[in-house]
Short mmCIF file of C-alpha atoms in Angstrom, two decimals:
data_model
loop_
_atom_site.label_atom_id
_atom_site.label_comp_id
_atom_site.label_asym_id
_atom_site.label_seq_id
_atom_site.Cartn_x
_atom_site.Cartn_y
_atom_site.Cartn_z
CA UNK V 30 -46.88 56.51 20.56
CA UNK V 31 -43.57 58.26 19.92
CA UNK V 32 -42.74 56.06 16.96
CA UNK V 33 -46.08 56.65 15.24
CA UNK V 34 -45.99 60.40 15.76
CA UNK V 35 -42.51 60.72 14.32
CA UNK V 36 -43.27 59.02 10.98
CA UNK V 37 -43.14 61.02 7.77
CA UNK V 38 -45.86 60.54 5.12
CA UNK V 39 -43.63 58.39 2.89
CA UNK V 40 -42.80 56.23 5.92
CA UNK V 41 -46.51 55.79 6.63
CA UNK V 42 -47.01 54.57 3.05
CA UNK V 43 -44.08 52.16 3.38
CA UNK V 44 -45.41 50.85 6.70
CA UNK V 45 -48.89 50.27 5.28
CA UNK V 46 -47.71 48.53 2.11
CA UNK V 47 -44.92 46.38 3.56
CA UNK V 48 -44.46 46.25 7.35
CA UNK V 49 -41.51 43.89 7.05
CA UNK V 50 -39.63 46.11 4.59
CA UNK V 51 -40.28 49.16 6.78
CA UNK V 52 -39.02 47.33 9.86
CA UNK V 53 -35.82 46.35 8.09
CA UNK V 54 -35.21 49.93 6.89
CA UNK V 55 -36.01 51.31 10.36
CA UNK V 56 -33.50 49.02 12.07
CA UNK V 57 -30.86 49.80 9.45
CA UNK V 58 -31.31 53.56 9.81
CA UNK V 59 -31.33 53.30 13.62
CA UNK V 60 -28.09 51.35 13.58
CA UNK V 61 -26.40 53.99 11.41
CA UNK V 62 -27.18 56.96 13.70
CA UNK V 63 -25.59 57.84 17.01
CA UNK V 64 -29.01 58.55 18.58
CA UNK V 65 -30.16 54.98 18.08
CA UNK V 66 -32.69 53.97 20.80
CA UNK V 67 -30.97 50.87 22.29
CA UNK V 68 -30.04 48.77 19.29
CA UNK V 69 -29.90 45.70 21.56
CA UNK V 70 -33.71 45.74 21.58
CA UNK V 71 -33.77 44.93 17.88
CA UNK V 72 -30.93 42.42 17.54
CA UNK V 73 -33.03 39.43 18.50
CA UNK V 74 -36.10 40.57 16.62
CA UNK V 75 -37.15 38.03 13.98
CA UNK V 76 -39.49 38.63 11.08
CA UNK V 77 -41.12 36.18 8.72
CA UNK V 78 -43.42 36.29 5.70
CA UNK V 79 -46.41 33.97 6.02
CA UNK V 80 -49.03 33.30 3.33
CA UNK V 81 -52.60 34.21 4.28
CA UNK V 82 -55.39 31.83 3.37
CA UNK V 83 -58.88 33.24 3.79
CA UNK V 84 -61.13 31.00 5.90
CA UNK V 85 -59.50 27.70 4.95
CA UNK V 86 -57.62 24.99 6.77
CA UNK V 87 -54.77 23.98 4.47
CA UNK V 88 -51.62 21.99 5.21
CA UNK V 89 -48.44 24.09 5.01
CA UNK V 90 -47.05 22.04 2.13
CA UNK V 91 -50.23 22.63 0.11
CA UNK V 92 -50.14 26.40 0.75
CA UNK V 93 -46.47 26.56 -0.17
CA UNK V 94 -46.95 24.57 -3.34
CA UNK V 95 -50.07 26.33 -4.56
CA UNK V 96 -49.55 29.95 -3.53
CA UNK V 97 -45.84 30.63 -3.20
CA UNK V 98 -44.06 28.57 -5.85
CA UNK V 99 -44.28 29.58 -9.50
CA UNK V 100 -46.38 27.00 -11.37
CA UNK V 101 -44.78 25.15 -14.24
CA UNK V 102 -46.42 23.64 -17.26
CA UNK V 103 -46.59 19.82 -17.60
CA UNK V 104 -44.26 20.05 -20.61
CA UNK V 105 -41.52 21.64 -18.48
CA UNK V 106 -41.89 19.25 -15.57
CA UNK V 107 -39.41 16.38 -15.46
CA UNK V 108 -40.13 12.75 -14.59
CA UNK V 109 -41.15 11.93 -10.98
CA UNK V 110 -38.16 11.85 -8.64
CA UNK V 111 -37.89 9.21 -5.95
CA UNK V 112 -37.86 10.80 -2.49
CA UNK V 113 -35.09 10.16 0.02
CA UNK V 114 -35.73 8.70 3.44
CA UNK V 115 -37.68 10.86 5.88
CA UNK V 116 -40.86 11.35 3.83
CA UNK V 117 -43.03 10.19 6.75
CA UNK V 118 -41.86 13.09 8.91
CA UNK V 119 -43.10 15.54 6.24
CA UNK V 120 -46.69 14.31 6.28
CA UNK V 121 -49.28 17.06 6.92
CA UNK V 122 -51.45 17.31 10.00
CA UNK V 123 -54.87 15.80 9.24
CA UNK V 124 -58.00 17.16 10.92
CA UNK V 125 -60.52 14.63 12.27
CA UNK V 126 -63.56 14.44 10.01
CA UNK V 127 -65.91 15.89 12.63
CA UNK V 128 -63.63 18.89 13.18
CA UNK V 129 -63.21 19.43 9.45
CA UNK V 130 -66.97 19.37 8.93
CA UNK V 131 -67.74 21.62 11.91
CA UNK V 132 -65.11 24.16 10.94
CA UNK V 133 -66.36 24.31 7.34
CA UNK V 134 -69.99 24.72 8.43
CA UNK V 135 -69.14 27.43 10.93
CA UNK V 136 -67.14 29.46 8.42
CA UNK V 137 -69.75 29.12 5.67
CA UNK V 138 -72.48 30.51 7.94
CA UNK V 139 -70.50 33.72 8.33
CA UNK V 140 -70.68 34.41 4.57
CA UNK V 141 -72.95 37.38 3.82
CA UNK V 142 -74.86 38.17 0.61
CA UNK V 143 -73.47 40.65 -1.87
CA UNK V 144 -74.12 44.21 -0.77
CA UNK V 145 -76.60 46.35 -2.67
CA UNK V 146 -79.22 43.70 -3.48
CA UNK V 147 -82.55 45.28 -2.56
CA UNK V 148 -84.89 42.44 -3.58
CA UNK V 149 -85.37 40.05 -0.65
CA UNK V 150 -85.69 36.91 -2.79
CA UNK V 151 -82.58 37.77 -4.84
CA UNK V 152 -80.61 38.59 -1.71
CA UNK V 153 -81.61 35.32 -0.03
CA UNK V 154 -80.75 33.11 -2.98
CA UNK V 155 -77.43 34.97 -3.36
CA UNK V 156 -76.67 34.33 0.31
CA UNK V 157 -77.66 30.67 0.06
CA UNK V 158 -75.62 30.04 -3.11
CA UNK V 159 -72.54 31.77 -1.63
CA UNK V 160 -72.80 29.84 1.65
CA UNK V 161 -73.14 26.50 -0.11
CA UNK V 162 -70.20 27.35 -2.35
CA UNK V 163 -68.09 28.35 0.67
CA UNK V 164 -69.14 25.22 2.57
CA UNK V 165 -68.18 23.03 -0.39
CA UNK V 166 -64.77 24.69 -0.76
CA UNK V 167 -64.01 24.56 2.96
CA UNK V 168 -64.53 20.80 2.80
CA UNK V 169 -62.87 20.09 -0.53
CA UNK V 170 -59.72 22.24 -0.31
CA UNK V 171 -58.20 20.42 2.72
CA UNK V 172 -58.98 17.06 1.10
CA UNK V 173 -57.17 18.19 -2.04
CA UNK V 174 -54.27 19.35 0.11
CA UNK V 175 -54.00 15.92 1.71
CA UNK V 176 -53.98 14.22 -1.67
CA UNK V 177 -51.12 16.40 -2.87
CA UNK V 178 -49.12 16.27 0.38
CA UNK V 179 -49.14 12.52 0.97
CA UNK V 180 -46.39 11.03 -1.25
CA UNK V 181 -47.18 8.42 -3.86
CA UNK V 182 -45.91 5.06 -2.74
CA UNK V 183 -43.96 4.41 -5.94
CA UNK V 184 -41.85 7.53 -5.28
CA UNK V 185 -40.84 6.47 -1.77
CA UNK V 186 -37.54 4.86 -0.84
CA UNK V 187 -37.77 1.03 -1.05
CA UNK V 188 -37.34 0.79 2.73
CA UNK V 189 -40.28 3.11 3.38
CA UNK V 190 -42.38 1.29 0.79
CA UNK V 191 -41.73 -1.90 2.75
CA UNK V 192 -42.71 -0.20 6.01
CA UNK V 193 -46.02 0.95 4.51
CA UNK V 194 -46.85 -2.52 3.24
CA UNK V 195 -45.82 -4.37 6.40
CA UNK V 196 -47.30 -1.87 8.85
CA UNK V 197 -50.57 -0.97 7.13
CA UNK V 198 -51.15 -3.98 4.89
CA UNK V 199 -50.73 -4.37 1.16
CA UNK V 200 -52.74 -1.70 -0.71
CA UNK V 201 -54.21 -0.04 2.40
CA UNK V 202 -52.31 3.23 1.89
CA UNK V 203 -53.49 3.69 -1.70
CA UNK V 204 -57.01 2.55 -0.78
CA UNK V 205 -57.44 5.23 1.90
CA UNK V 206 -56.03 7.96 -0.34
CA UNK V 207 -58.43 6.85 -3.06
CA UNK V 208 -61.40 7.11 -0.69
CA UNK V 209 -60.33 10.61 0.39
CA UNK V 210 -60.17 11.70 -3.25
CA UNK V 211 -63.58 10.12 -3.95
CA UNK V 212 -65.00 12.04 -0.97
CA UNK V 213 -63.54 15.27 -2.34
CA UNK V 214 -65.09 14.72 -5.76
CA UNK V 215 -68.49 13.90 -4.25
CA UNK V 216 -68.40 17.02 -2.06
CA UNK V 217 -67.68 19.14 -5.13
CA UNK V 218 -70.45 17.49 -7.13
CA UNK V 219 -73.10 17.81 -4.41
CA UNK V 220 -72.04 21.33 -3.47
CA UNK V 221 -72.14 22.66 -7.02
CA UNK V 222 -75.49 21.02 -7.69
CA UNK V 223 -77.26 22.50 -4.65
CA UNK V 224 -75.60 25.90 -4.99
CA UNK V 225 -76.97 26.05 -8.53
CA UNK V 226 -80.46 25.05 -7.35
CA UNK V 227 -80.32 27.70 -4.64
CA UNK V 228 -79.31 30.37 -7.16
CA UNK V 229 -82.38 29.52 -9.27
CA UNK V 230 -84.87 29.78 -6.38
CA UNK V 231 -87.95 31.96 -7.11
CA UNK V 232 -88.69 33.09 -3.56
CA UNK V 233 -87.01 33.69 -0.22
CA UNK V 234 -88.64 30.59 1.27
CA UNK V 235 -87.51 28.40 -1.59
CA UNK V 236 -83.94 29.75 -1.33
CA UNK V 237 -83.87 28.94 2.39
CA UNK V 238 -85.17 25.44 1.71
CA UNK V 239 -82.54 24.86 -1.00
CA UNK V 240 -79.81 26.02 1.39
CA UNK V 241 -81.01 23.65 4.13
CA UNK V 242 -81.24 20.77 1.67
CA UNK V 243 -77.69 21.40 0.43
CA UNK V 244 -76.25 21.53 3.94
CA UNK V 245 -78.08 18.33 4.89
CA UNK V 246 -76.89 16.58 1.76
CA UNK V 247 -73.24 17.54 2.39
CA UNK V 248 -73.62 16.43 6.00
CA UNK V 249 -74.95 13.07 4.81
CA UNK V 250 -72.02 12.66 2.42
CA UNK V 251 -69.56 13.26 5.26
CA UNK V 252 -71.42 10.90 7.58
CA UNK V 253 -71.27 8.13 5.00
CA UNK V 254 -67.74 8.61 3.64
CA UNK V 255 -65.93 10.88 6.13
CA UNK V 256 -64.43 7.82 7.79
CA UNK V 257 -61.72 7.95 5.11
CA UNK V 258 -60.38 11.18 6.64
CA UNK V 259 -60.11 9.54 10.06
CA UNK V 260 -58.35 6.55 8.49
CA UNK V 261 -55.88 8.93 6.84
CA UNK V 262 -55.33 10.60 10.22
CA UNK V 263 -54.50 7.22 11.78
CA UNK V 264 -52.11 6.38 8.93
CA UNK V 265 -50.30 9.70 9.35
CA UNK V 266 -49.87 9.08 13.10
CA UNK V 267 -48.46 5.59 12.52
CA UNK V 268 -46.06 6.64 9.78
CA UNK V 269 -44.80 9.75 11.56
CA UNK V 270 -43.88 7.54 14.53
CA UNK V 271 -41.53 5.47 12.36
CA UNK V 272 -37.84 5.95 13.23
CA UNK V 273 -35.91 8.10 10.77
CA UNK V 274 -32.95 6.36 9.17
CA UNK V 275 -30.04 8.33 7.75
CA UNK V 276 -28.54 6.67 4.66
CA UNK V 277 -25.33 8.63 5.14
CA UNK V 278 -24.85 7.24 8.67
CA UNK V 279 -23.59 3.68 9.28
CA UNK V 280 -26.19 1.36 10.80
CA UNK V 281 -25.55 -1.61 13.08
CA UNK V 282 -28.50 -3.98 12.81
CA UNK V 283 -29.00 -6.56 15.57
CA UNK V 284 -30.45 -9.79 14.16
CA UNK V 285 -31.26 -13.21 15.61
CA UNK V 286 -34.03 -15.47 16.82
CA UNK V 287 -36.68 -14.07 19.20
CA UNK V 288 -35.62 -13.43 22.82
CA UNK V 289 -31.91 -14.13 22.33
CA UNK V 290 -30.90 -10.84 23.99
CA UNK V 291 -30.84 -8.32 21.11
CA UNK V 292 -32.76 -5.64 22.99
CA UNK V 293 -30.48 -5.93 26.03
CA UNK V 294 -27.45 -5.35 23.81
CA UNK V 295 -29.10 -2.33 22.19
CA UNK V 296 -29.45 -0.79 25.63
CA UNK V 297 -25.77 -1.43 26.29
CA UNK V 298 -24.48 -0.18 22.93
CA UNK V 299 -26.71 2.81 22.19
CA UNK V 300 -29.22 5.38 23.37
CA UNK V 301 -32.14 3.13 22.37
CA UNK V 302 -34.36 1.92 25.23
CA UNK V 303 -36.34 -1.10 23.99
CA UNK V 304 -38.70 -3.13 26.13
CA UNK V 305 -36.95 -6.05 27.82
CA UNK V 306 -39.23 -9.06 28.51
CA UNK V 307 -38.79 -12.80 28.54
CA UNK V 308 -41.18 -13.78 25.77
CA UNK V 309 -40.91 -14.11 22.00
CA UNK V 310 -41.37 -11.10 19.70
CA UNK V 311 -40.90 -8.48 22.41
CA UNK V 312 -39.74 -6.14 19.66
CA UNK V 313 -42.89 -5.34 17.68
CA UNK V 314 -41.30 -2.88 15.30
CA UNK V 315 -38.02 -1.26 14.35
CA UNK V 316 -36.31 0.57 17.22
CA UNK V 317 -33.53 3.02 16.37
CA UNK V 318 -30.83 4.11 18.81
CA UNK V 319 -27.53 5.93 18.35
CA UNK V 320 -23.98 5.42 19.56
CA UNK V 321 -21.20 8.05 19.51
CA UNK V 322 -17.64 6.82 19.08
CA UNK V 323 -14.77 9.32 18.79
CA UNK V 324 -17.22 12.15 18.06
CA UNK V 325 -18.75 10.13 15.21
CA UNK V 326 -22.48 9.29 15.38
CA UNK V 327 -23.77 5.84 14.34
CA UNK V 328 -27.19 4.18 14.23
CA UNK V 329 -28.06 0.98 16.11
CA UNK V 330 -31.23 -0.87 15.13
CA UNK V 331 -33.11 -3.51 17.10
CA UNK V 332 -35.24 -5.79 14.93
CA UNK V 333 -37.91 -8.47 15.53
CA UNK V 334 -36.63 -12.03 15.85
CA UNK V 335 -36.49 -14.50 12.96
CA UNK V 336 -37.90 -18.03 13.09
CA UNK V 337 -36.93 -21.03 11.01
CA UNK V 338 -39.32 -20.95 8.05
CA UNK V 339 -39.49 -19.85 4.43
CA UNK V 340 -40.13 -16.23 3.50
CA UNK V 341 -43.70 -16.93 2.37
CA UNK V 342 -44.61 -18.09 5.90
CA UNK V 343 -42.93 -15.24 7.76
CA UNK V 344 -45.08 -12.73 9.63
CA UNK V 345 -44.82 -8.97 9.12
CA UNK V 346 -42.48 -8.57 12.09
CA UNK V 347 -39.93 -10.90 10.51
CA UNK V 348 -40.37 -9.18 7.15
CA UNK V 349 -39.53 -5.87 8.82
CA UNK V 350 -36.17 -7.32 9.81
CA UNK V 351 -35.49 -8.50 6.25
CA UNK V 352 -36.53 -5.07 4.90
CA UNK V 353 -33.92 -3.35 7.08
CA UNK V 354 -31.23 -5.76 5.91
CA UNK V 355 -32.26 -5.48 2.27
CA UNK V 356 -32.71 -1.74 1.81
CA UNK V 357 -30.36 0.00 4.26
CA UNK V 358 -26.55 0.25 4.35
CA UNK V 359 -26.13 -2.10 7.27
CA UNK V 360 -23.50 -3.88 9.33
CA UNK V 361 -24.92 -6.96 11.06
CA UNK V 362 -24.51 -7.94 14.69
CA UNK V 363 -25.98 -11.44 14.81
CA UNK V 364 -26.94 -12.65 18.30
CA UNK V 365 -26.92 -16.37 19.23
CA UNK V 366 -28.36 -17.97 22.39
CA UNK V 367 -26.78 -21.41 22.84
CA UNK V 368 -28.60 -22.03 26.12
CA UNK V 369 -31.89 -22.63 24.31
CA UNK V 370 -33.52 -20.40 26.93
CA UNK V 371 -34.97 -18.19 24.18
CA UNK V 372 -37.30 -20.98 23.03
CA UNK V 373 -35.52 -21.61 19.73
CA UNK V 374 -33.16 -24.58 19.77
CA UNK V 375 -29.47 -24.05 18.87
CA UNK V 376 -29.95 -26.30 15.84
CA UNK V 377 -32.76 -24.15 14.48
CA UNK V 378 -30.79 -21.00 15.28
CA UNK V 379 -27.87 -22.40 13.31
CA UNK V 380 -30.03 -23.03 10.24
CA UNK V 381 -31.55 -19.54 10.41
CA UNK V 382 -28.07 -18.08 10.80
CA UNK V 383 -26.68 -19.94 7.79
CA UNK V 384 -29.57 -18.77 5.61
CA UNK V 385 -29.24 -15.09 6.60
CA UNK V 386 -25.43 -15.16 6.40
CA UNK V 387 -25.59 -16.56 2.88
CA UNK V 388 -28.24 -14.09 1.74
CA UNK V 389 -26.32 -11.06 3.06
CA UNK V 390 -22.79 -12.37 2.69
CA UNK V 391 -21.39 -9.04 1.48
CA UNK V 392 -22.28 -7.25 4.72
CA UNK V 393 -19.84 -6.43 7.50
CA UNK V 394 -20.59 -8.95 10.21
CA UNK V 395 -20.18 -9.55 13.96
CA UNK V 396 -21.26 -12.76 15.72
CA UNK V 397 -22.18 -12.58 19.40
CA UNK V 398 -23.03 -15.46 21.75
CA UNK V 399 -25.20 -14.00 24.51
CA UNK V 400 -26.02 -15.24 28.04
CA UNK V 401 -22.61 -16.88 28.34
CA UNK V 402 -22.94 -16.77 32.15
CA UNK V 403 -25.43 -19.65 31.76
CA UNK V 404 -23.02 -21.74 29.67
CA UNK V 405 -20.77 -24.25 31.49
CA UNK V 406 -19.63 -23.76 35.06
CA UNK V 407 -22.00 -26.45 36.30
CA UNK V 408 -25.08 -24.30 35.71
CA UNK V 409 -28.17 -26.30 34.96
CA UNK V 410 -29.52 -25.21 31.57
CA UNK V 411 -32.81 -26.39 30.10
CA UNK V 412 -32.44 -26.56 26.34
CA UNK V 413 -35.29 -26.22 23.92
CA UNK V 414 -36.42 -29.61 22.65
CA UNK V 415 -34.62 -30.78 19.53
CA UNK V 416 -33.73 -34.00 17.76
CA UNK V 417 -29.96 -34.52 17.96
CA UNK V 418 -29.89 -37.95 16.32
CA UNK V 419 -28.98 -36.60 12.87
CA UNK V 420 -26.77 -33.72 13.96
CA UNK V 421 -24.02 -32.78 11.56
CA UNK V 422 -20.52 -32.07 12.82
CA UNK V 423 -20.96 -28.39 12.02
CA UNK V 424 -24.09 -28.15 14.18
CA UNK V 425 -22.41 -30.00 17.08
CA UNK V 426 -19.54 -27.52 17.00
CA UNK V 427 -21.94 -24.59 16.78
CA UNK V 428 -23.88 -25.78 19.83
CA UNK V 429 -20.70 -25.85 21.90
CA UNK V 430 -18.94 -22.61 20.90
CA UNK V 431 -21.08 -20.77 18.37
CA UNK V 432 -19.70 -19.44 15.05
CA UNK V 433 -15.96 -19.01 14.58
CA UNK V 434 -14.54 -15.74 15.96
CA UNK V 435 -17.77 -14.98 17.83
CA UNK V 436 -17.78 -12.79 20.95
CA UNK V 437 -19.09 -14.43 24.13
CA UNK V 438 -20.84 -11.82 26.25
CA UNK V 439 -23.09 -11.56 29.29
CA UNK V 440 -25.13 -8.46 30.02
CA UNK V 441 -25.63 -9.73 33.59
CA UNK V 442 -21.92 -10.11 34.44
CA UNK V 443 -20.64 -7.64 31.78
CA UNK V 444 -18.31 -10.31 30.45
CA UNK V 445 -16.95 -9.53 26.97
CA UNK V 446 -18.83 -6.22 26.61
CA UNK V 447 -15.73 -4.02 26.34
CA UNK V 448 -14.25 -6.25 23.61
CA UNK V 449 -17.59 -6.18 21.78
CA UNK V 450 -17.75 -2.37 21.92
CA UNK V 451 -14.25 -2.15 20.43
CA UNK V 452 -15.27 -4.48 17.61
CA UNK V 453 -18.46 -2.49 16.99
CA UNK V 454 -16.39 0.68 16.70
CA UNK V 455 -14.10 -0.97 14.14
CA UNK V 456 -16.97 -2.35 12.05
CA UNK V 457 -18.93 0.91 12.03
CA UNK V 458 -15.83 2.85 11.02
CA UNK V 459 -15.36 0.44 8.11
CA UNK V 460 -19.03 0.83 7.17
CA UNK V 461 -18.56 4.61 7.10
CA UNK V 462 -15.70 4.17 4.65
CA UNK V 463 -17.96 2.03 2.43
CA UNK V 464 -20.64 4.74 2.45
CA UNK V 465 -18.13 7.50 1.66
CA UNK V 466 -16.72 5.48 -1.23
CA UNK V 467 -20.21 4.99 -2.68
CA UNK V 468 -20.36 1.26 -2.00
CA UNK V 469 -23.81 0.51 -0.58
CA UNK V 470 -26.77 -1.80 -0.79
CA UNK V 471 -28.41 -2.07 -4.19
CA UNK V 472 -32.07 -2.76 -3.38
CA UNK V 473 -32.71 -4.39 -6.76
CA UNK V 474 -29.90 -6.87 -6.17
CA UNK V 475 -30.49 -7.54 -2.48
CA UNK V 476 -34.16 -8.28 -2.94
CA UNK V 477 -33.75 -10.51 -5.97
#
């Protein structure tokens, strides 16, 4: 190689000690001479410094925290800081328990005894103790990395805390993390115990037996309690799939009873592509889309439908909707279906609407009456069953025209859609001004 043959002794030393530093100096010196060998070849060259972990699978966040950052004493550390939104996208990759076990066993078997031990018995017990110790660490270190990389629930944003509770169940997140930590502690205990027994063996045969017993015992521990790692893997997959919400970006949240046409409007207004079906609770989670108006990007959220009942009786899908309204800076687009085709009568829709409007009365608000092509014009409409004998005047008016100043739209005929888009643009622009001025949703107030 021409490059290798032209190096001076001091350049060889620089290359051996720090390849990256040598490369930077080489490019700099080449650029400063007229005989530079095609500088274009080096312009797109990228270099990076990566930490090296010997025979261990560790999440990147754990490596960064433990080996790159300068440790600080507990006295100098401040109080825990609540994380902003987006913590779920920072979760580490979790290995399946069977892969974690197989990888640790394979790496531990490659460990050799200390060189220079002539006595066969001493050499064998040294090999056995070192292999058990390596096996224990290869199992325990990733588990410790998971414990430190998964955020504590109390430090999450209130919206993400709600998602964890409603998606996984109350206490499930902490329970799985606790089982992973218990598995780690048991692996350390069993590994240290059998490594010590192996180191005290009196013969080669006894050392081999102690090594086999230790491996079998660690295998049994993982068979019995390794399920916690797989549960953590499932949790990470579910949480990473959650849509990311930007608190600095205005959000238009579509709310209403099930099957009133929210998802169809999301498809019209944004990049979101929800499932469109004619049955209740089509939306089984939070779907996030985006709309760009005058080069400004906004968020549009489709939410599960709300039924007429008290909060204690609501299912987790309905509670997801309330969590979005409670914890995010949101403008509301409330969708009404006066045809009754959705399965919820107009009277019940009115009562749900009044409750939500009162609870979130400080929000910017748009009312939309959907499916207006089925209203009037001689079309035969089958209403949901309801008792009209005790209807109040307000409900009678609502059934005929919907809320005051509501937009009547039809996705099928495109009636009223252009006017609605103009109104959405106005409301989202106003919401952006609220965010810039620091006026937002106070979770402690909204949830009280």
